Short mmCIF file of C-alpha atoms and ligand atoms in Angstrom, two decimals:
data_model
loop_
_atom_site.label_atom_id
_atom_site.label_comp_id
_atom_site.label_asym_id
_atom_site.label_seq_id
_atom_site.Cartn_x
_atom_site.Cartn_y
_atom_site.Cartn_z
CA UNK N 21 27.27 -2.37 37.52
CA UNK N 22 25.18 0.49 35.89
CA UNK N 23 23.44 -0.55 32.62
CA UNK N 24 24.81 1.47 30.37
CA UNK N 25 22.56 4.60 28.37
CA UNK N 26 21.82 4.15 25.09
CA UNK N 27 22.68 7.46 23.01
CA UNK N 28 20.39 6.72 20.44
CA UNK N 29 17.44 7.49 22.51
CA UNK N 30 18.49 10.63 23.44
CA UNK N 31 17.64 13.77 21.86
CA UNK N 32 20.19 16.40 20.82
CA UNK N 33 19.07 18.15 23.98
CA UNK N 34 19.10 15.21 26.11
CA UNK N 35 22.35 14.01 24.96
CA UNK N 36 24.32 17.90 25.26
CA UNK N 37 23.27 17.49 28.80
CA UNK N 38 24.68 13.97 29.42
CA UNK N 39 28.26 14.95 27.97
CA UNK N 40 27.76 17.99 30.09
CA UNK N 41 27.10 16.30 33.10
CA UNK N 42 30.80 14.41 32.39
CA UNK N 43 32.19 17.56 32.45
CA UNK N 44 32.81 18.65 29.35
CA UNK N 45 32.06 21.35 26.67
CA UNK N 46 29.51 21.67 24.34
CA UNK N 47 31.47 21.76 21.42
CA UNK N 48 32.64 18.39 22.75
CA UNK N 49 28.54 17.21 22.41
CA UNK N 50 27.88 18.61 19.18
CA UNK N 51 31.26 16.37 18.02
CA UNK N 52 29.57 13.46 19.77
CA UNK N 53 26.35 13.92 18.02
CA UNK N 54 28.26 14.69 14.63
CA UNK N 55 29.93 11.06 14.84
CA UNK N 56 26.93 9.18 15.44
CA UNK N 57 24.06 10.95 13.03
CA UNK N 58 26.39 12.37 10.32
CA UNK N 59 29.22 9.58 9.84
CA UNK N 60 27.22 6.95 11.29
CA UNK N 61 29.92 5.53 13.92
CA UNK N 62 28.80 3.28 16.05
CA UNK N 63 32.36 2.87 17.73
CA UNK N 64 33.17 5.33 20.28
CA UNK N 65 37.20 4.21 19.75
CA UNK N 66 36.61 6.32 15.70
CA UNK N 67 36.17 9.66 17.26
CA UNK N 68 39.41 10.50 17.06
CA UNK N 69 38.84 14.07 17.52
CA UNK N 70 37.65 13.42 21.30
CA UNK N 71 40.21 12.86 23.80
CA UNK N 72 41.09 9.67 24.59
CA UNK N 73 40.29 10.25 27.86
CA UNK N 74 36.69 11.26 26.70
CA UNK N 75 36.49 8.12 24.60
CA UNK N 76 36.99 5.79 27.32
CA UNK N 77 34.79 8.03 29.70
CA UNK N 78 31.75 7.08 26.61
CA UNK N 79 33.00 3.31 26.22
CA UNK N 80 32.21 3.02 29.83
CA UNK N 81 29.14 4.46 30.15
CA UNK N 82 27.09 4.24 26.82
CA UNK N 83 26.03 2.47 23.93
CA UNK N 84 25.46 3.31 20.30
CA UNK N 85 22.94 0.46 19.26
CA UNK N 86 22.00 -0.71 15.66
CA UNK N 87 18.87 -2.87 15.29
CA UNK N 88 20.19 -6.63 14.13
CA UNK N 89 19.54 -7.73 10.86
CA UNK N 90 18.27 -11.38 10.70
CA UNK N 91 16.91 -11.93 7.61
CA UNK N 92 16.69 -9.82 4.02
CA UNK N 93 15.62 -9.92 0.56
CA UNK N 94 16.13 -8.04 -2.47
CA UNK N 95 13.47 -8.09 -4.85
CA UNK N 96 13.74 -8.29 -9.15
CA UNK N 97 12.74 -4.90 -8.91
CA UNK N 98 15.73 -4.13 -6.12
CA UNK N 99 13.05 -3.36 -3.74
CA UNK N 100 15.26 -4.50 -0.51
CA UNK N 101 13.54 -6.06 2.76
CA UNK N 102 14.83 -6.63 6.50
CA UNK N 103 13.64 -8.36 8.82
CA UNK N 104 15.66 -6.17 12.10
CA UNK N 105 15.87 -7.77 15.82
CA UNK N 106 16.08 -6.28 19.05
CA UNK N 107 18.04 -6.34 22.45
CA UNK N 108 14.85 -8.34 23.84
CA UNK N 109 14.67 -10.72 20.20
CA UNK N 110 11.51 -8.83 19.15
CA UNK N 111 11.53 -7.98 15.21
CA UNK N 112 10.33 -5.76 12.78
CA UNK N 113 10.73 -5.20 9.17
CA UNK N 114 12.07 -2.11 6.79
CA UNK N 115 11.36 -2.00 3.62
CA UNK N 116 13.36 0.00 0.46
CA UNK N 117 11.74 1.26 -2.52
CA UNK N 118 14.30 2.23 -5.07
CA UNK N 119 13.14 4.59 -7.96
CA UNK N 120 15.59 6.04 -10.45
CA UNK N 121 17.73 8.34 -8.72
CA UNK N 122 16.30 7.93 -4.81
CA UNK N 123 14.31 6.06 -3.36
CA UNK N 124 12.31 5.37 -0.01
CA UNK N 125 13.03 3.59 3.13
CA UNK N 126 9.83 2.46 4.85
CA UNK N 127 10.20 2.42 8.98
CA UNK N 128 7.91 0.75 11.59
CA UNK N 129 7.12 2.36 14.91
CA UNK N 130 5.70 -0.54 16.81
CA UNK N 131 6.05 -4.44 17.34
CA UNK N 132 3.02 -5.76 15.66
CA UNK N 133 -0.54 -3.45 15.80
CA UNK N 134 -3.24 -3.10 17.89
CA UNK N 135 -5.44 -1.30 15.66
CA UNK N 136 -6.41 -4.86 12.95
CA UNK N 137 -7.42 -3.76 10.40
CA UNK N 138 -8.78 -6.75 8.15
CA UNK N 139 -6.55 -6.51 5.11
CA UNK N 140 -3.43 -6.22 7.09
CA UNK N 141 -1.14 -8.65 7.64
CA UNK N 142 0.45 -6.78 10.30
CA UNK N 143 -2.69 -6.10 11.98
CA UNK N 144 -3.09 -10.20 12.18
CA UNK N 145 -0.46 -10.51 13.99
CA UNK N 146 -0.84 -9.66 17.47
CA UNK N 147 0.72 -6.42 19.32
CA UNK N 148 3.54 -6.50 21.31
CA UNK N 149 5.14 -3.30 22.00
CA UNK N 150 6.19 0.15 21.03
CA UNK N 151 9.20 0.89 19.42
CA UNK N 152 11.87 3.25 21.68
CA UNK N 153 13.46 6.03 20.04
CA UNK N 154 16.79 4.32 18.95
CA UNK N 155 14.95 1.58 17.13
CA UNK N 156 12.69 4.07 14.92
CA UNK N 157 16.07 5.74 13.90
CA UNK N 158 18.28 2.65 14.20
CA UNK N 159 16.08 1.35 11.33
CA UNK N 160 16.85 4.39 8.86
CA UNK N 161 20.99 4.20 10.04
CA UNK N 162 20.97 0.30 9.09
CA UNK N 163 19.84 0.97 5.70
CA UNK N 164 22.66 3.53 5.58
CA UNK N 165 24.87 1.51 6.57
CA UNK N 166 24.12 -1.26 4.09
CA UNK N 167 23.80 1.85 1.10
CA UNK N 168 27.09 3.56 2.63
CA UNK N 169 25.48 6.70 2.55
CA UNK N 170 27.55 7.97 5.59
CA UNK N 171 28.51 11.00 5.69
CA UNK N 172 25.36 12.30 4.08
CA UNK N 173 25.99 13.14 0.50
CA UNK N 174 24.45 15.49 -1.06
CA UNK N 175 20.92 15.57 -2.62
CA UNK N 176 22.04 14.58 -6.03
CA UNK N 177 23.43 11.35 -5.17
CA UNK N 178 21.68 10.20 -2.18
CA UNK N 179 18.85 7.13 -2.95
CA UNK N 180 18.20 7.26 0.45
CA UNK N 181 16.45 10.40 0.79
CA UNK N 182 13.13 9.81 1.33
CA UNK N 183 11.08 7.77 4.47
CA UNK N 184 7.92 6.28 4.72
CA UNK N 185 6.69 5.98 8.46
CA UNK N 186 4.48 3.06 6.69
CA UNK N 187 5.69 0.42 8.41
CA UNK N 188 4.30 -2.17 11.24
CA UNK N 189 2.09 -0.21 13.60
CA UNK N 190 0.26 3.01 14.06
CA UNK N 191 2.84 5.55 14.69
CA UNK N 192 0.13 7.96 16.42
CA UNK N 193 -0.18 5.55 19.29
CA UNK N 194 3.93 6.22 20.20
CA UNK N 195 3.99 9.29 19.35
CA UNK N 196 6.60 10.87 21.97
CA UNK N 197 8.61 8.32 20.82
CA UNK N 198 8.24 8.93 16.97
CA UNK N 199 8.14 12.99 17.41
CA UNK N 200 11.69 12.12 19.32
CA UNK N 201 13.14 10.14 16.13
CA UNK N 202 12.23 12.43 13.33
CA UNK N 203 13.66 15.17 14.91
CA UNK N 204 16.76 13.29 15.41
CA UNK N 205 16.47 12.14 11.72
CA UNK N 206 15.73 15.68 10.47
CA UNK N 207 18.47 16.94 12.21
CA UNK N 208 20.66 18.90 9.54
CA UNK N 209 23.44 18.86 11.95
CA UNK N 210 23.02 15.06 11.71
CA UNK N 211 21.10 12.95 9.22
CA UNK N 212 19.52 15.51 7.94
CA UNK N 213 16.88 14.58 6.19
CA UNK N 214 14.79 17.02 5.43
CA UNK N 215 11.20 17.40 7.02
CA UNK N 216 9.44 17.84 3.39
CA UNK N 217 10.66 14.16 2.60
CA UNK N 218 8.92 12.28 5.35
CA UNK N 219 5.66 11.02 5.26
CA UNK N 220 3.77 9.90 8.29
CA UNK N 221 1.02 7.32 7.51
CA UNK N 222 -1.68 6.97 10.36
CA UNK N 223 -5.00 4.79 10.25
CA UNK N 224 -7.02 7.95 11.47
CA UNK N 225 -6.00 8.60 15.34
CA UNK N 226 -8.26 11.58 14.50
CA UNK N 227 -7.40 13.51 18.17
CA UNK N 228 -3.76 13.09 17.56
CA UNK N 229 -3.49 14.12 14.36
CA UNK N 230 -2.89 17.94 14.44
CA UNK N 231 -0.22 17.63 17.61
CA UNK N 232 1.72 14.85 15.51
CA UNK N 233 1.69 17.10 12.64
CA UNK N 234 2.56 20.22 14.68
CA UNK N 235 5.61 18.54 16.31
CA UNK N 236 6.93 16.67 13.42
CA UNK N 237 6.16 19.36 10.84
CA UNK N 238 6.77 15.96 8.41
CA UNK N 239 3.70 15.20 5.54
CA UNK N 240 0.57 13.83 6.31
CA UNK N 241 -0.99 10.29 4.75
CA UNK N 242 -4.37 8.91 6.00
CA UNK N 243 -5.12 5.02 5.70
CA UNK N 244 -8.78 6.29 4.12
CA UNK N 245 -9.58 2.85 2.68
CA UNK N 246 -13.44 3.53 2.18
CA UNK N 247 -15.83 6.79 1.58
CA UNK N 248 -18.26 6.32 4.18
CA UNK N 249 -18.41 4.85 7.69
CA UNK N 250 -20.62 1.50 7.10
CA UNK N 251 -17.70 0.27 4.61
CA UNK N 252 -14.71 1.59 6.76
CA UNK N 253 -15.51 -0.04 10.60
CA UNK N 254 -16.19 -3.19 8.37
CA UNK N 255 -12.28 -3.49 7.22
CA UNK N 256 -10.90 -1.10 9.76
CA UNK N 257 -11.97 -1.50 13.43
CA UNK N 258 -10.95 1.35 14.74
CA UNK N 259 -13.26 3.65 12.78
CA UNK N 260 -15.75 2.60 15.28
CA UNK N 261 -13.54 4.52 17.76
CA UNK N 262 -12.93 7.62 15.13
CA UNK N 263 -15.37 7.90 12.71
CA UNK N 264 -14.30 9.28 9.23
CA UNK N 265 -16.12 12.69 10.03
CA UNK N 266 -13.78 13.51 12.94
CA UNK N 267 -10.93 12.70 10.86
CA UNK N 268 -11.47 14.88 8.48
CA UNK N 269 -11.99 17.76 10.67
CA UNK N 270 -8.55 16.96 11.93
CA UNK N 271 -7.52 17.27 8.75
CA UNK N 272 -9.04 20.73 7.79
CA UNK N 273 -7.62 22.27 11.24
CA UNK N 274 -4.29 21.29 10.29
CA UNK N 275 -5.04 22.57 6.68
CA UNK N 276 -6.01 25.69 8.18
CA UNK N 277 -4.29 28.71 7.00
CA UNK N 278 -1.42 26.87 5.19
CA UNK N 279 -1.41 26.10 1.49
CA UNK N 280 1.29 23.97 1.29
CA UNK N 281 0.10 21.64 3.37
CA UNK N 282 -1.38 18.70 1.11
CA UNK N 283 -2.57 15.48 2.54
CA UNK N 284 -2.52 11.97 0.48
CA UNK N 285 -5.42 9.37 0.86
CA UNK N 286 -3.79 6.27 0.54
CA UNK N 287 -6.90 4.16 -0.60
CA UNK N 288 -6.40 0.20 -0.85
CA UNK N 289 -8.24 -1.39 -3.62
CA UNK N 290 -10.63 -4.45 -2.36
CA UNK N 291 -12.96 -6.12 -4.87
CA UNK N 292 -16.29 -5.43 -4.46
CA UNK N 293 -15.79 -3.97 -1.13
CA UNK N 294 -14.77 -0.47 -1.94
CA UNK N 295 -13.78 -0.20 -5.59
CA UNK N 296 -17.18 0.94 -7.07
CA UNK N 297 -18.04 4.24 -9.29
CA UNK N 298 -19.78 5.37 -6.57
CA UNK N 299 -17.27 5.01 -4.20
CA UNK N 300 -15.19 7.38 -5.76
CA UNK N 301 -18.09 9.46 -6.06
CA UNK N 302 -18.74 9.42 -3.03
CA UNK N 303 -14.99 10.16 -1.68
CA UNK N 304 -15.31 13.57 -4.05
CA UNK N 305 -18.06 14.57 -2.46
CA UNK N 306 -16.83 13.76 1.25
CA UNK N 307 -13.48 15.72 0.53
CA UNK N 308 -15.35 18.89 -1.08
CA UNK N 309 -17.70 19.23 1.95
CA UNK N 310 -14.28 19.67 4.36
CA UNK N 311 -12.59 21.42 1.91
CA UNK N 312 -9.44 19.29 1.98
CA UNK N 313 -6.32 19.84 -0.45
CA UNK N 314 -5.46 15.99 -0.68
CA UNK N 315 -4.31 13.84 -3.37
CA UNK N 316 -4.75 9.91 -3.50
CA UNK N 317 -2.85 7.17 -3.66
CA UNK N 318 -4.49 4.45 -5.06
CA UNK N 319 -3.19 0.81 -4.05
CA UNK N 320 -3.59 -2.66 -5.48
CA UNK N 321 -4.30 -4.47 -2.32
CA UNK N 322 -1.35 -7.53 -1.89
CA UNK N 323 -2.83 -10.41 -1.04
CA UNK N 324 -1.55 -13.06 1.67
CA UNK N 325 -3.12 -16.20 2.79
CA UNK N 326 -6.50 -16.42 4.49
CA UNK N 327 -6.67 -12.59 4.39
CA UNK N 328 -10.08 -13.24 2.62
CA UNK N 329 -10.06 -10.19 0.64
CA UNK N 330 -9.10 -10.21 -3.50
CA UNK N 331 -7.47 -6.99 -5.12
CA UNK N 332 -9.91 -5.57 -7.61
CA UNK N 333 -10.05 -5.94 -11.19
CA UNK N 334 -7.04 -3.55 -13.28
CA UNK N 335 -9.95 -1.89 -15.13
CA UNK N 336 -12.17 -0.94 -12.09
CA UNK N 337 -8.94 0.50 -10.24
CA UNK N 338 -8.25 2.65 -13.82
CA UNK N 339 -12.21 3.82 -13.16
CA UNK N 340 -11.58 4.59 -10.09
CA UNK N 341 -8.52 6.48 -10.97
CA UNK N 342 -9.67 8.19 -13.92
CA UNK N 343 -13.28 9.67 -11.82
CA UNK N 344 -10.89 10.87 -8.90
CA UNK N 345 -8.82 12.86 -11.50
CA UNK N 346 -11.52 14.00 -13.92
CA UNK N 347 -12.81 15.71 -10.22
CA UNK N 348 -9.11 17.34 -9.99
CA UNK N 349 -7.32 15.09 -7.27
CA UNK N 350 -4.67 13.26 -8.50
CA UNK N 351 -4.70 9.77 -7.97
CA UNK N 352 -2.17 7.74 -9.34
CA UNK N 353 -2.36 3.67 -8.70
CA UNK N 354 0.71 2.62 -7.26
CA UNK N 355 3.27 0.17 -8.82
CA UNK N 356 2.66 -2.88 -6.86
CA UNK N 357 7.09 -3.48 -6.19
CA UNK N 358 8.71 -6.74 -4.82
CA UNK N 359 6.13 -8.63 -5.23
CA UNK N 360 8.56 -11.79 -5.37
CA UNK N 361 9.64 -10.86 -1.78
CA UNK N 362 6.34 -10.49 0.04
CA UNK N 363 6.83 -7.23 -0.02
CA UNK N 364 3.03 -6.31 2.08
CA UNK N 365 3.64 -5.10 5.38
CA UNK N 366 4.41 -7.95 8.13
CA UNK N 367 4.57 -10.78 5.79
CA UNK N 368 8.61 -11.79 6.31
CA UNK N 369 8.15 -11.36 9.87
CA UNK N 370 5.32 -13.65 9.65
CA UNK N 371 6.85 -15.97 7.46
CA UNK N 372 9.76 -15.94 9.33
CA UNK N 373 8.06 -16.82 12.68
CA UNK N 374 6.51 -19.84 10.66
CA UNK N 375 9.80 -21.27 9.48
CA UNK N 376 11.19 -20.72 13.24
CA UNK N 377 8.10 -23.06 14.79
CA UNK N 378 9.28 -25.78 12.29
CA UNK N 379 12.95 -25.14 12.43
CA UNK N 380 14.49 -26.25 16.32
CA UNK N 381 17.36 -23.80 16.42
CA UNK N 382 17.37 -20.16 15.78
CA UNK N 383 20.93 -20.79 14.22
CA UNK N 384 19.25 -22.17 11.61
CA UNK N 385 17.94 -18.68 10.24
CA UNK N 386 19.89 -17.90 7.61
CA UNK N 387 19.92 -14.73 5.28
CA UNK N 388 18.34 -15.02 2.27
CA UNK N 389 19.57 -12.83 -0.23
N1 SAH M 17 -0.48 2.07 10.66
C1 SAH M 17 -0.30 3.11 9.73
C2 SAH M 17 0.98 3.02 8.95
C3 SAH M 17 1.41 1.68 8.54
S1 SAH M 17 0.33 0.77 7.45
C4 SAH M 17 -1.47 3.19 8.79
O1 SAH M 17 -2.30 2.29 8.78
O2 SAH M 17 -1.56 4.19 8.07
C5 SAH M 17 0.84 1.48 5.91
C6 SAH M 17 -0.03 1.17 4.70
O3 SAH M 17 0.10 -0.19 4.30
C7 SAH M 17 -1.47 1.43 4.98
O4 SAH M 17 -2.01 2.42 4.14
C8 SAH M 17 -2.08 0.10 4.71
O5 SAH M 17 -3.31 0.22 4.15
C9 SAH M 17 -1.12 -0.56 3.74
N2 SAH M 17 -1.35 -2.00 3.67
C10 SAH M 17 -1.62 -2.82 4.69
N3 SAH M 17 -1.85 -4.09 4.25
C11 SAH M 17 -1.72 -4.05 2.91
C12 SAH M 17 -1.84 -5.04 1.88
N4 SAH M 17 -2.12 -6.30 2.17
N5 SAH M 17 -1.66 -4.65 0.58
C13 SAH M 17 -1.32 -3.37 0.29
N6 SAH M 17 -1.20 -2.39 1.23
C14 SAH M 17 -1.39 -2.72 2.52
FE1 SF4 M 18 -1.94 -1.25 11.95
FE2 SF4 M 18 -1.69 0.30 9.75
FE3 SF4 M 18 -1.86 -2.39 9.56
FE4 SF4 M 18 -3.99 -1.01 10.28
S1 SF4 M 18 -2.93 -0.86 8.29
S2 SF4 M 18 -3.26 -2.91 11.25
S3 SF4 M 18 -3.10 0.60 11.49
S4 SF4 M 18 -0.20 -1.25 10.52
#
């Protein structure tokens, strides 16, 4: 037998032609699509408005696929962590940030990272593979699932309504497959989130960086992390590859011409490493010579064991802050949230894989909410 095709890793073009290639009409395709990305069914025996002959035509030969959730966590602060499995048992985690009236869901694009960076937990861990296009946007439909924000409300009332490609892995090294997702995510005829509400978070891919931007039209974020190259291929190898200057002429090309287009700096805090007067100094002066419109995001680094690396001192990062501002970029510090939930990057994965060496079955995983 046939395996059979996963729908969620089609695009809306991809999949028209598959229902067309059954023989049927389009209108019958944009139903399909309607079922899966705007009500979120995952059972092809719901779609009442297809035939039934139709319906068992799609039971036979496709899927509809949600990632598996194996472990999760919601924080004091309602910050809400999963840890998600795969058909081949591989796992990644999904983070939500609640703020008052919406709120961000945080995606990964890849199994572990290649790129190591020193203060990353994910980066410790080693890289395994890239994420297909039905696990980047099986990750955003699980956390509707578990909010019940099928069919999409609207604006007003949805707390799902913003995402964070900030999870495990560097999303400009799968990029076919992450263009494919967002545009299946920002897909008004489906989930429809719009483009202006996702941000795409790279560590500085600097040759990739206008085509990613150009075929996801989402926001831009650069993992900056330090002002000059010495400190930067110190905590983040692969500025040794793509050095900061080459980055930022990325940056100014995809600037070009458009005023709208603002880029954040997320800049992690490290003591003594990069949190110095100076530094910020410096970062002014490297962001007036391109002539970048950027704002930063200042972040208290979140420790984990052996990472060898202390977050810096509350006043320093308020120093920091304050010279960034007083030169006209903001740069709010951000709230450090679920801290009681190991909410950095990778760490319930990792902790995770820990209590499976000790534990002897994988039964013995149990949710921990
Ligand atoms: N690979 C991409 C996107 C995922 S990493 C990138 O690097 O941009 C997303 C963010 O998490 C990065 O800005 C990274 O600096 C931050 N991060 C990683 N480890 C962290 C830690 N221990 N504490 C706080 N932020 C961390
Ligand atoms: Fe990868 Fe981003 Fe972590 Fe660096 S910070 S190791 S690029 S996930």
């Amino acid at each position: 037998m046939t395996e059979k095709i996963e729908l969620t890793n089609l695009s809306k073009e991809e999949l028209y032609e598959e229902i067309e290639k059954l023989g049927e009409k389009k209108f019958r395709a944009k139903q399909l699509w309607q079922w899966i990305y705007f009500r979120g069914a995952t059972d092809f025996s719901e779609m009442t408005n297809l035939s039934l002959d139709l319906r068992n035509k799609l039971q036979e030969k496709y899927t509809i696929t949600r990632p598996k959730i194996v472990a999760e966590q919601i924080s004091v602060d309602k910050t809400h962590k999963w840890l998600l499995e795969f058909n081949d048992k591989e796992r990644v985690e999904m983070v939500y940030i609640p703020e008052k009236d919406r709120g961000a869901v945080c995606i990964s694009t890849q199994v572990g990272c290649a790129m190591g960076c020193k203060f990353c937990h994910t980066g410790s861990q080693k890289f395994t593979r890239n994420l297909t296009v039905s696990e980047i946007v099986g990750q955003f439909m699980v956390a509707r699932d578990a909010y019940n924000e099928w069919p999409s409300p609207t604006d007003e009332t949805r707390y799902l309504s913003n995402i964070v490609v900030m999870g495990m892995g560097e999303p400009l090294n799968n990029l076919d497959n992450v263009v494919k997702a967002l545009n299946i995510i920002t897909d008004c005829e489906g989930i429809g989130i719009s483009r202006r509400r996702v941000t795409m978070s790279t560590s500085g891919i600097a040759p990739r960086i206008v085509e990613a931007m150009q075929k996801t039209g989402v926001r831009l974020a650069i993992s900056l992390h330090a002002p000059n190259n010495t400190i930067r291929s110190q905590i983040m190898p692969i500025n040794d590859k793509f050095h900061i200057e080459e980055i930022m002429k990325a940056c100014a090309e995809y600037q070009q011409g458009d005023h709208s287009r603002y880029i954040t700096f997320e800049y992690l805090l490290l003591k003594n490493i990069n949190d110095k007067p100076e530094h910020a100094q410096e970062l002014i002066s490297l962001l007036k010579k391109y002539k970048i419109r950027a704002l930063f995001n200042l972040i208290p680094f979140n420790p984990w064991p052996g990472c060898g690396f202390a977050p810096s001192d509350r006043k320093d990062v308020e120093v920091f802050s304050q010279i960034l501002e007083k030169a006209g970029f903001a740069a709010p510090i951000r709230v450090a949230r679920g801290q009681d939930i190991l909410a950095a990057c990778g760490q319930l994965k990792s902790k995770k894989s820990q209590e499976q060496k000790k534990l002897k079955t994988t039964r013995a995983i149990k949710l921990m909410v």
